[in-house]
Coordinates of C-alpha atoms and ligand atoms in Angstrom, one line a residue:
X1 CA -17.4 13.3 -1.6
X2 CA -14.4 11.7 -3.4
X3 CA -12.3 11.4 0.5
X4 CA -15.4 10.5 2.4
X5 CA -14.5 7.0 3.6
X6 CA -16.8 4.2 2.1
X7 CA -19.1 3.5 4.8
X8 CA -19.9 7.4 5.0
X9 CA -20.3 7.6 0.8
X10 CA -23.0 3.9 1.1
X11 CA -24.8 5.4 4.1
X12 CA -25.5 8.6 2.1
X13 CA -26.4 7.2 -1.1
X14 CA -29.2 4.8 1.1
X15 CA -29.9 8.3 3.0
X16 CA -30.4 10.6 -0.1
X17 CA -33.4 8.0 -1.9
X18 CA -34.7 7.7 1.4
X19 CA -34.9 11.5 2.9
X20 CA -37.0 12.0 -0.7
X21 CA -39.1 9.5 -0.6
X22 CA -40.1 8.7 2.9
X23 CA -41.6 11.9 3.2
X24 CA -43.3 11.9 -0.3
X25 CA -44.7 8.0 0.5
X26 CA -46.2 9.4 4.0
X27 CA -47.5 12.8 1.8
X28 CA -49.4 10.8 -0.8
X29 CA -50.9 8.2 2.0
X30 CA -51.9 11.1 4.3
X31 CA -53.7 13.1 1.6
X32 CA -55.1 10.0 0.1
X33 CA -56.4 9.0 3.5
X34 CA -57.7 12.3 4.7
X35 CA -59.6 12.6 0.9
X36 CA -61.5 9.2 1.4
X37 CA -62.6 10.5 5.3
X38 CA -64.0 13.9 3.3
X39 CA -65.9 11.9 0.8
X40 CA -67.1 9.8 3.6
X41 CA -68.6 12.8 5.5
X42 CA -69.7 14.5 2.4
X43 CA -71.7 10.9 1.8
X44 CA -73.8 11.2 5.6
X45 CA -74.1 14.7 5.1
X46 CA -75.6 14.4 1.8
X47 CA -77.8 11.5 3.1
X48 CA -78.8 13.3 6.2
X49 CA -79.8 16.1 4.2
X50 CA -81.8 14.2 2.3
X51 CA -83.3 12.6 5.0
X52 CA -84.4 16.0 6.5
X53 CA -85.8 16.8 3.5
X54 CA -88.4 14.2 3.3
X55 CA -89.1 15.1 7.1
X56 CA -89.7 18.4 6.5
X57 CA -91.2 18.7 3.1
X58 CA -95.0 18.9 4.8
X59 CA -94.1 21.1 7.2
X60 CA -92.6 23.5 4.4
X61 CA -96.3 23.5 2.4
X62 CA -98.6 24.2 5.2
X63 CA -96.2 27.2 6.7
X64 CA -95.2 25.3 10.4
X65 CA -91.8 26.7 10.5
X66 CA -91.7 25.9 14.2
X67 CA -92.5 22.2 13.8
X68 CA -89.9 22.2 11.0
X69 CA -87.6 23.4 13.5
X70 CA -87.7 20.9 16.1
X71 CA -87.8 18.3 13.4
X72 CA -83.9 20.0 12.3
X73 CA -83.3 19.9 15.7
X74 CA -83.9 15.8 16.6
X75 CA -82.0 14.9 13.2
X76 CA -79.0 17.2 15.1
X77 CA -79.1 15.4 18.5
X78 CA -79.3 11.9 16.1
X79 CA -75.7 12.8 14.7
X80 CA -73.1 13.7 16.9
X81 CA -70.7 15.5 14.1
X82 CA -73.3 17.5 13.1
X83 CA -72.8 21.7 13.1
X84 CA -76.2 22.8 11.8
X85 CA -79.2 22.2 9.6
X86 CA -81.1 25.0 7.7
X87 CA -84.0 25.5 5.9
X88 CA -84.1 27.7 3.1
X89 CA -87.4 28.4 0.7
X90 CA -87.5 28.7 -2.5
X91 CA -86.4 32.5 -2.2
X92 CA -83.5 31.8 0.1
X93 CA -84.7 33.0 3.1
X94 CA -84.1 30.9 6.0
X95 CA -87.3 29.5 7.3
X96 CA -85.9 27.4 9.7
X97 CA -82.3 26.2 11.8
X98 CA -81.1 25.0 14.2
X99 CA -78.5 27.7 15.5
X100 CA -80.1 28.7 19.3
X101 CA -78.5 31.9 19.2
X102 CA -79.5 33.3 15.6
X103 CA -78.8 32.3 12.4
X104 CA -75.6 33.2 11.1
X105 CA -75.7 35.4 7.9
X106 CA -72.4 34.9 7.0
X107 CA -74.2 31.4 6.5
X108 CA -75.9 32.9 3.5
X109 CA -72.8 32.9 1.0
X110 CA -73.6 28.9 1.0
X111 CA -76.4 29.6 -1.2
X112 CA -76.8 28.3 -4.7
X113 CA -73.2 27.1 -4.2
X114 CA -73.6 22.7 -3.7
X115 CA -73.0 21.1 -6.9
X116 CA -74.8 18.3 -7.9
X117 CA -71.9 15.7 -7.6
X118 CA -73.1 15.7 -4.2
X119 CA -69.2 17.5 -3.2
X120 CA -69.4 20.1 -0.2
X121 CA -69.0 23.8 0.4
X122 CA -66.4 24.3 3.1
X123 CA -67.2 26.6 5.6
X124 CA -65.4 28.1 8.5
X125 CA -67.8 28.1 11.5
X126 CA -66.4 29.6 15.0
X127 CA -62.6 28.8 14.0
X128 CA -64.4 25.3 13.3
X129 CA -64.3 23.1 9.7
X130 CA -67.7 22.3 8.2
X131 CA -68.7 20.7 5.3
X132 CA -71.7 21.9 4.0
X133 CA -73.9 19.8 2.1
X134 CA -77.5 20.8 0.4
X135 CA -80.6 19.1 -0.8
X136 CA -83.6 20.3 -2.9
X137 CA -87.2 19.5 -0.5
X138 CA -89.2 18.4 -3.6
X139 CA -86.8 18.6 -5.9
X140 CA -86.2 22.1 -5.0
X141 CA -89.7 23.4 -5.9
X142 CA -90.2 23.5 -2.1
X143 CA -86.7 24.8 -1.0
X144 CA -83.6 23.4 0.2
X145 CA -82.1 21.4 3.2
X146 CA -78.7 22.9 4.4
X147 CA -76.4 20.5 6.7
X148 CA -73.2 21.4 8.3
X149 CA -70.7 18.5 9.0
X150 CA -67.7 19.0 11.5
X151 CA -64.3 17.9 9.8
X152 CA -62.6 17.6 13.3
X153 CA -62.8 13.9 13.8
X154 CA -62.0 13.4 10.2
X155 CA -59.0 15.7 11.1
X156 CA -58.2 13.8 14.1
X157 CA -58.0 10.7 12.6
X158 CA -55.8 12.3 9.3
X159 CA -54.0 13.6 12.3
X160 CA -53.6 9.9 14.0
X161 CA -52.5 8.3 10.6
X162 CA -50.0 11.2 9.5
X163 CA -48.0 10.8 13.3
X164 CA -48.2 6.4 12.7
X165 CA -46.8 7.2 8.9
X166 CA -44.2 9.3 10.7
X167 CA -43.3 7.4 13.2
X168 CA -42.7 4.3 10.9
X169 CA -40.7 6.0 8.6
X170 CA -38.2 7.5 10.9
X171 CA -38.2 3.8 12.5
X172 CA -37.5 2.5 8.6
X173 CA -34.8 5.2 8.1
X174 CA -33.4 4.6 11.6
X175 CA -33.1 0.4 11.1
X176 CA -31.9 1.1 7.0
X177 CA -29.1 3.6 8.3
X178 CA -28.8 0.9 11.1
X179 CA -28.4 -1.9 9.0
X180 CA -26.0 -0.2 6.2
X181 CA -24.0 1.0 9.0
X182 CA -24.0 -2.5 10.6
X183 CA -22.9 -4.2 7.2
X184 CA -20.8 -1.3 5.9
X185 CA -18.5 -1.8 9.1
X186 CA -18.0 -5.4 8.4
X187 CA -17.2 -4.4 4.2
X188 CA -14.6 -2.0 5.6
X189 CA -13.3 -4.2 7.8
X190 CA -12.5 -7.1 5.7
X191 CA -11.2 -4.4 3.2
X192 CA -8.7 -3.1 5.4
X193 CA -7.6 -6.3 6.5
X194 CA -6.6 -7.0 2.9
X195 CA -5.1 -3.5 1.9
X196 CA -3.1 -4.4 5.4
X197 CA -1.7 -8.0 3.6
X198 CA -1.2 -5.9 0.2
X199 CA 1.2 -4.0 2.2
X200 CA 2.6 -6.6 4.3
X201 CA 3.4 -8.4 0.9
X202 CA 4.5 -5.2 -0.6
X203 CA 7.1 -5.1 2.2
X204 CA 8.5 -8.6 1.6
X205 CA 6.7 -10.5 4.0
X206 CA 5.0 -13.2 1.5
X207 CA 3.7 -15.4 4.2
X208 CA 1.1 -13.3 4.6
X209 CA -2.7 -14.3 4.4
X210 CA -6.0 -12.9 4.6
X211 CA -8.0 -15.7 5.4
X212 CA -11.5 -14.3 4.5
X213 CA -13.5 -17.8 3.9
X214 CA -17.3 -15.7 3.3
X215 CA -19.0 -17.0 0.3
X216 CA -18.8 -13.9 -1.3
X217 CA -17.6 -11.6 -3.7
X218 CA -14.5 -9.9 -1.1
X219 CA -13.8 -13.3 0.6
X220 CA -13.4 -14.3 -3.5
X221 CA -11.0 -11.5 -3.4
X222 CA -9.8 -13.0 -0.6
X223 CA -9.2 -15.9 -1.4
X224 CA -7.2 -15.0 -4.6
X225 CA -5.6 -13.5 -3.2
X226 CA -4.5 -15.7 -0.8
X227 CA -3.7 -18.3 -3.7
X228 CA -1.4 -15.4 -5.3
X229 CA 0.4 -15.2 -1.9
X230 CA 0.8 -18.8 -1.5
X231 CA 2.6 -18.3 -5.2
X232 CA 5.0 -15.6 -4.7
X233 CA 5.7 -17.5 -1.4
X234 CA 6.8 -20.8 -3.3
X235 CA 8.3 -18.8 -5.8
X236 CA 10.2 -16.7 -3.3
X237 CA 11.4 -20.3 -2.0
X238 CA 12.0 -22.0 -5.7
X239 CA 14.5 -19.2 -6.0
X240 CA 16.3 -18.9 -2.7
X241 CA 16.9 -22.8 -3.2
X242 CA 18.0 -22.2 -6.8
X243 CA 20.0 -19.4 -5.8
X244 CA 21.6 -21.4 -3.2
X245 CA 22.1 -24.4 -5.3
X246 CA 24.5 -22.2 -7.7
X247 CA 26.2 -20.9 -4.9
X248 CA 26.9 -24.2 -4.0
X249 CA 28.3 -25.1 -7.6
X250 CA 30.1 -22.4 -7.8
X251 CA 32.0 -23.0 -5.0
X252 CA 32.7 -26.0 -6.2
X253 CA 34.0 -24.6 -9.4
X254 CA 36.2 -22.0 -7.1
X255 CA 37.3 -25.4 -5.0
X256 CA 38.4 -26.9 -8.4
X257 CA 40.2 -24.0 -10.2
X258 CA 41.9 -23.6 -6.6
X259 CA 43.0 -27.4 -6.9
X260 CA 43.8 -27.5 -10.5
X261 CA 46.1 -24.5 -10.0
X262 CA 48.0 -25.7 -6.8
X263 CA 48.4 -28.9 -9.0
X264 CA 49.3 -27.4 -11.7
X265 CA 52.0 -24.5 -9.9
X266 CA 53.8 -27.4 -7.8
X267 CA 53.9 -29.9 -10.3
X268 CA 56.7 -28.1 -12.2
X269 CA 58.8 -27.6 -9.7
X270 CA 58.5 -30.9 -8.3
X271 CA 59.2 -32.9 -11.6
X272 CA 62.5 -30.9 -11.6
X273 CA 63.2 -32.2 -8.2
X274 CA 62.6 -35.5 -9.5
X275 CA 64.8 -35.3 -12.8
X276 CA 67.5 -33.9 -10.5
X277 CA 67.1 -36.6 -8.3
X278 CA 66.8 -39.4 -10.8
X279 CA 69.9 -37.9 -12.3
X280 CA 71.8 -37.8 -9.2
X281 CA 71.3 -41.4 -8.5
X282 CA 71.8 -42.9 -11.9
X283 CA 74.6 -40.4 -13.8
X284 CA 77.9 -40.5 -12.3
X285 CA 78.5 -36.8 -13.0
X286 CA 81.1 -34.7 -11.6
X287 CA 81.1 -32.5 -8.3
X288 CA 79.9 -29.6 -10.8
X289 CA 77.4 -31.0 -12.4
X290 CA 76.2 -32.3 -9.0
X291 CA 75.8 -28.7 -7.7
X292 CA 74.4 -27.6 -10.6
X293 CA 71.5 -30.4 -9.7
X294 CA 71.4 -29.5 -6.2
X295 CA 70.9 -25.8 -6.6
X296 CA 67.5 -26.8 -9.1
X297 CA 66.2 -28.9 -6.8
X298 CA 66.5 -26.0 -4.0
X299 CA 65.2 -23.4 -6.8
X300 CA 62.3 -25.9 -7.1
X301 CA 61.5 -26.9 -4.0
X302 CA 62.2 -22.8 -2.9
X303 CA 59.3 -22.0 -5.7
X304 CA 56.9 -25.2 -4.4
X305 CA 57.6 -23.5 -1.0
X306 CA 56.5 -19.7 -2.3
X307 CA 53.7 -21.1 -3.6
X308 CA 52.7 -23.0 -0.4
X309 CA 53.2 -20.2 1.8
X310 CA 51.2 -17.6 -0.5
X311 CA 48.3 -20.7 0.1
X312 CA 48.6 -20.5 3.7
X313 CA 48.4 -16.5 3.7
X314 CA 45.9 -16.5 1.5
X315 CA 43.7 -19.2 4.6
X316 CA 45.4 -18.0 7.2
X317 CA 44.2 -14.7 9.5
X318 CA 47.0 -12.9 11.0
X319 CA 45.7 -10.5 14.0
X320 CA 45.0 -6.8 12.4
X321 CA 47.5 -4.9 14.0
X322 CA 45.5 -1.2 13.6
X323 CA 46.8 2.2 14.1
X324 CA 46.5 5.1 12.7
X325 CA 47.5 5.7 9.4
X326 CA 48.4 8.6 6.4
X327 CA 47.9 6.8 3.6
X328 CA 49.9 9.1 1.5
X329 CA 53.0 8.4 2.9
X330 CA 52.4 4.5 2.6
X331 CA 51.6 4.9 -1.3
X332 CA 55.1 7.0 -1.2
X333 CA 56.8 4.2 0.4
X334 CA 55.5 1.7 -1.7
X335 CA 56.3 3.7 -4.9
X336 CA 59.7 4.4 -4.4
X337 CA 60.3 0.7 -3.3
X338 CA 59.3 0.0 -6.5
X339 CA 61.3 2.7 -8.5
X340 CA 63.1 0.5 -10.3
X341 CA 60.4 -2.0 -11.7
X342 CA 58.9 1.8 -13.1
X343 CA 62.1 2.8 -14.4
X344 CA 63.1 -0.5 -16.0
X345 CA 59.3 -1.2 -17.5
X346 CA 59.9 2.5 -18.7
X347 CA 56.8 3.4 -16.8
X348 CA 55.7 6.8 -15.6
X349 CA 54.3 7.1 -11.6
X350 CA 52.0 9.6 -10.5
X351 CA 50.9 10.4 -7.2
X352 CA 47.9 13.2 -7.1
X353 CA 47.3 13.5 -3.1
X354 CA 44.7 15.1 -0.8
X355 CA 46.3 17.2 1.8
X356 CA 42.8 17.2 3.4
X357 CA 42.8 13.3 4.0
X358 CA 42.7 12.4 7.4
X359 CA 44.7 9.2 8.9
X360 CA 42.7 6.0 8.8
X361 CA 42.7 3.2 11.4
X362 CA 44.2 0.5 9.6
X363 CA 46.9 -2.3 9.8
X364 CA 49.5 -0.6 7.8
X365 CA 51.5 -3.3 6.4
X366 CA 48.5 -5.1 4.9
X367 CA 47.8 -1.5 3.1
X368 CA 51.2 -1.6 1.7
X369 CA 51.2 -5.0 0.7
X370 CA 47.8 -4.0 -1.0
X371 CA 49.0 -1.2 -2.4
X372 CA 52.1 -3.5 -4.0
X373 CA 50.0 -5.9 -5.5
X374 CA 47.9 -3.3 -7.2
X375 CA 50.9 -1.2 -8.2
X376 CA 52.7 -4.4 -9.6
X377 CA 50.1 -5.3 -11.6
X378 CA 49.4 -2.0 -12.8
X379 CA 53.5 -2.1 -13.7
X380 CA 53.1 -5.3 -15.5
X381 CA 49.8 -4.3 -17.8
X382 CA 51.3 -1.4 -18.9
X383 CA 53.0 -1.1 -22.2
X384 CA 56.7 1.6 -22.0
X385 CA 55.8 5.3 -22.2
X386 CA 52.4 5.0 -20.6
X387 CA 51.7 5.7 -17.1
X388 CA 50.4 4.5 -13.2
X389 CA 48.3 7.2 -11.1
X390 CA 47.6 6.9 -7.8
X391 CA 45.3 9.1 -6.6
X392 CA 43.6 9.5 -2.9
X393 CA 40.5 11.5 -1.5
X394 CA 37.6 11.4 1.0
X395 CA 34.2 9.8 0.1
X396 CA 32.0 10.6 3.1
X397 CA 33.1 8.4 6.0
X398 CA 35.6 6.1 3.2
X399 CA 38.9 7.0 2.4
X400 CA 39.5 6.6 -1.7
X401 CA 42.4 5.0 -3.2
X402 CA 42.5 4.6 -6.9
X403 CA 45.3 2.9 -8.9
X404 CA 45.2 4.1 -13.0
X405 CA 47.2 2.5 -15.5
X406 CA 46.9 3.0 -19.2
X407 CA 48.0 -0.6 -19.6
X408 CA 46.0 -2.9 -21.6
X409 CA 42.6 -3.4 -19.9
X410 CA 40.9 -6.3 -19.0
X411 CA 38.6 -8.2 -20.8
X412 CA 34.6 -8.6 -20.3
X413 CA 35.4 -12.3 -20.0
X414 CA 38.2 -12.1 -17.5
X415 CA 36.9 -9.2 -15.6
X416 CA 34.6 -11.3 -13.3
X417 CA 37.4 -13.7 -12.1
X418 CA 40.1 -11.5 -11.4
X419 CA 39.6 -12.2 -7.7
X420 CA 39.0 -15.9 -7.8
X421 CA 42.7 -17.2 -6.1
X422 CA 45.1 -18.7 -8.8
X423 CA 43.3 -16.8 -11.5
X424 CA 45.7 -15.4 -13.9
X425 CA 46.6 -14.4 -17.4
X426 CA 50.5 -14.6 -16.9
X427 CA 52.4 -17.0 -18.3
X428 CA 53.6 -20.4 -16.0
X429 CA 55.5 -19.4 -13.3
X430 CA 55.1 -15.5 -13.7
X431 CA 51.5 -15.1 -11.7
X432 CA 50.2 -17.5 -9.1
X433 CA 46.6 -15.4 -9.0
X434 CA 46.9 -15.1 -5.5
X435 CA 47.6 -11.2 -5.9
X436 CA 43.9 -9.6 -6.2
X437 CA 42.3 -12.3 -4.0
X438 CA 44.9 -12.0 -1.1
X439 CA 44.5 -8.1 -2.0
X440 CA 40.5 -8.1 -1.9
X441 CA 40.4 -10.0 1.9
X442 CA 42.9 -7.7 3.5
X443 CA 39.9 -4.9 2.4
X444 CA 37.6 -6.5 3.2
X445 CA 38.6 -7.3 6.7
X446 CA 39.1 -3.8 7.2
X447 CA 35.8 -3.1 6.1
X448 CA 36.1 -2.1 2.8
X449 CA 36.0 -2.8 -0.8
X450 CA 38.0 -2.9 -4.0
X451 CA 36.0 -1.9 -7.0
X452 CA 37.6 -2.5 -10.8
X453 CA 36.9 -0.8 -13.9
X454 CA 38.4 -1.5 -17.3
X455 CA 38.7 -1.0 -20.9
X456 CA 40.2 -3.3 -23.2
X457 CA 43.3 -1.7 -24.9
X458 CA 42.9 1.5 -22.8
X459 CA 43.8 0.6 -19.1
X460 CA 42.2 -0.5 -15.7
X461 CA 41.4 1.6 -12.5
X462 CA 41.0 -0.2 -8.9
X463 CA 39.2 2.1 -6.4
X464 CA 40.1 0.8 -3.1
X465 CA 37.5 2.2 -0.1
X466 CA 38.6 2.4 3.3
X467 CA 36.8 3.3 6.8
X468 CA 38.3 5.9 8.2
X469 CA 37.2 4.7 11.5
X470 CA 38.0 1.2 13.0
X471 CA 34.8 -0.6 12.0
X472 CA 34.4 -4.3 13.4
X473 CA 36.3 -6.8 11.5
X474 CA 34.3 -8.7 8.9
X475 CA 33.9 -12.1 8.2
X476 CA 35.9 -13.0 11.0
X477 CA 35.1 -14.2 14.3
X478 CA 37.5 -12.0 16.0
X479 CA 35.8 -8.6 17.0
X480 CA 37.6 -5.7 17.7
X481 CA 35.7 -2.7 19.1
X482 CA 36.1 0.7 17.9
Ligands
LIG501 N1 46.0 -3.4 -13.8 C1 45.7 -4.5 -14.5 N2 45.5 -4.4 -15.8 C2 45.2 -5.5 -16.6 N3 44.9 -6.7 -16.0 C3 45.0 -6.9 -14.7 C4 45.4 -5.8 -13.9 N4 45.4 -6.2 -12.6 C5 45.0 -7.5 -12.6 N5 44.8 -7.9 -13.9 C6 44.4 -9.2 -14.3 O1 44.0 -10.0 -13.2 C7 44.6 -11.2 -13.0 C8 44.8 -11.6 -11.6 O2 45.6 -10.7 -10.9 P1 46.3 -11.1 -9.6 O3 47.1 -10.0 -9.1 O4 45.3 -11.7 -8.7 O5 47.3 -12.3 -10.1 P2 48.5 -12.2 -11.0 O6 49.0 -10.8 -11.1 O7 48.2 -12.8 -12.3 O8 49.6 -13.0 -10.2 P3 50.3 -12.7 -8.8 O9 49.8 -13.7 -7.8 O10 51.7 -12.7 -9.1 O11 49.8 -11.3 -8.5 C9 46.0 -10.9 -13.7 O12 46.5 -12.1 -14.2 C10 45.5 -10.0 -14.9 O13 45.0 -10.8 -15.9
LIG502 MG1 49.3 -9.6 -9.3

């Protein structure tokens, strides 16, 4: 019952009331209807019977049986329905009837048996019903008048009315099941057009509406919720726009940290230019001191230059140049040309490889210079006697770099920034910032990404994932296929 659809469960429970009481209505009228016929013919009979009476009281007294015959016998022809007329005398024999071929004695059981309430006997007569009614010839002191009434029109009739009752109720049944059916359809329809927009707005698609306008209680439904669409819809926009607005702002903040720190890396070097300079012009100092001004301005304007041509690295795309490469080898390289930077920040470097790795496609210098950024500033977090690991393995289709210190961690405040260009913690002229950033958009143009995980006072790990396979280059407009 519970996974019959809802049409099928309404047109039962409008089926079940019916099928009981259609037939029980058309019982009650049928029997009701056939019991007013009977009294009906019970009534002539009686009155017939009575009637005979009177006509053959005188006949009774003086002994004229056969007169009292033939006087049965034109009260028969007078009444179409009627089976039979006897005479009985106060004995209970039969003195007179109007059967042509004998008198019945089967007949006889009739006797004594009318009641008063004038109700009949019912007789079968020749596979015929007959209702047999009686009454007393001078109040019975002469004898008694027997009439038989046929029940077959009566029957007919019942008969007549119990096929119309029928035929009506299987017409009401027929137009109810009809009609349910008719209206059900339409119910289910509009209620699997909304469960269709609750899933369409399940899946994201807010613009989604039902529609349903009918003033009642599913196009209410409807209707709310069309209103809690139209909600999540302008929500869904309210939000996009906010989210976009704060992308926008912090841009902005990115654009102003970026200026503030070119400002701030090339104004040093520059005001030494000028100092030298002004010196130069306005001391009359000797050859030496001279030189000793000319090599600061070229240390100056050398660092202005570094800092400018990190800048331009960090906007400008160089071609990938991809080919296959063992990344174990490059991590070697890079280590050992940075032995002594180990060795003199009394540092210890590990390498734990997988033999299994196979070669990735990749521009191999852009790993290495990766690879030196991460290791330099693993080098420079890390206090004497602790220790770098780089380790390497396979994570489904990414090759896995990961570069461990046990240097001092980073903190929850500076963790989010530590790929935002110029962001540093080093003192002036020891950082630029540019070394994560840089780092992250050589990844990321391979198709990968660098993931960092801290703890303050403990150390940092950077996991670095690589395709192994060429993937197409991202965020550029160059495409290179695999
Ligand atoms: N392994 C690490 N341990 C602790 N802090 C780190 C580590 N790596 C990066 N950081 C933090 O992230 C900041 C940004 O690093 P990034 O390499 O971009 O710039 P930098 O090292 O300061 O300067 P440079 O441009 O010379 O690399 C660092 O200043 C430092 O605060
Ligand atoms: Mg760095």
């Amino acid at each position: 019952m519970m996974r019959l659809p809802l049409r099928w469960k309404l047109l039962f429970l409008l089926l079940a009331p019916l099928a009981v009481f259609a037939p029980a209505t058309v019982f009650v009228i049928h029997r009701g209807v056939s019991q007013e016929l009977h009294k009906e013919i019970n009534a002539r009979g009686g009155v017939i019977a009575e009637e005979a009476a009177l006509l053959v009281v005188d006949d009774l007294l003086i002994g004229e049986r056969q007169a009292a015959e033939r006087k049965l016998a034109d009260v028969m022809d007078g009444h179409k329905d009627l089976a039979y007329l006897f005479l009985l005398d106060t004995r209970g024999e039969v003195v007179a009837h109007t059967f042509p071929e004998g008198f019945p004695e089967d007949l006889l059981a009739v006797r004594g048996r009318n009641r008063a309430d004038g109700s009949a006997v019912r007789v079968l007569l020749d596979d015929r019903m007959v209702n047999d009614l009686a009454a007393p010839v001078l109040g019975g002191h002469a004898g008694v008048v027997h009439v038989g009434v046929s029940t077959d029109a009566a029957r007919g009739v019942s008969h007549e009315v119990l096929l119309r009752l029928t035929f009506i109720g299987v017409g009401v049944v027929a137009l109810g099941v009809l009609l349910t059916w008719l209206m059900t359809s339409r119910a289910t329809r509009r209620i699997d057009r909304m469960a269709e927009a609750v899933a369409a707005i399940g899946s994201g698609k807010l613009e989604t509406r039902i529609g349903d306008r009918e003033p009642d209680e599913l196009g209410k439904l409807a209707s709310e919720f069309d209103r809690m669409a139209e909600h999540l819809e302008k929500g869904r926009a309210e939000r996009e726009a906010t989210l976009a607005r704060l992308a926008q702002s912090e841009k902005l903040v990115a654009v102003g940290r970026l200026a503030a720190g070119v400002a701030h890396e090339i104004r040093n070097p520059l005001s030494g230019v000028v100092h030298c300079l002004d010196n130069l012009t306005l001391d009359d100092a000797d050859t030496k001191r001279r030189g000793r001004y000319y090599q600061l301005m070229h240390e100056g304007v050398t660092r202005a230059l570094r800092i400018v041509n990190g800048l331009l690295n960090y906007a400008r795309r160089h071609e990938l140049q991809m080919q296959s490469v063992q990344i174990d080898p490059v991590i070697e390289r890079v280590a050992s040309l940075l032995e002594s930077s180990f060795r003199r920040a009394g540092v210890r470097f590990e390498h734990v490889r997988d033999s299994a790795l196979p070669p990735i496609e990749a521009d191999p210098h852009m790993i290495e210079q990766v690879l030196m950024n991460l290791l330099l500033n693993a080098i420079e977090a890390t206090p004497r006697e602790g220790s770098v690991t780089v380790t390497t393995s396979r994570s489904g289709d990414f090759a896995r770099i990961r570069v461990i210190d046990t240097g001092c961690g980073i903190t929850a405040d500076a963790i989010g920034n530590i790929f935002d260009p110029f962001f540093t913690t080093k003192d002036v002229g020891a950082g630029s910032g540019l070394g994560l950033s840089v780092s992250l958009g050589m990844i990321e143009r391979h198709g990968g990404s660098i993931e960092v995980s801290s703890a303050p006072g403990a150390g940092s790990s950077f996991e670095v994932l690589l395709p192994l396979r060429r993937v197409h280059e991202t965020g550029s407009a160059t495409t290179e296929a695999a």
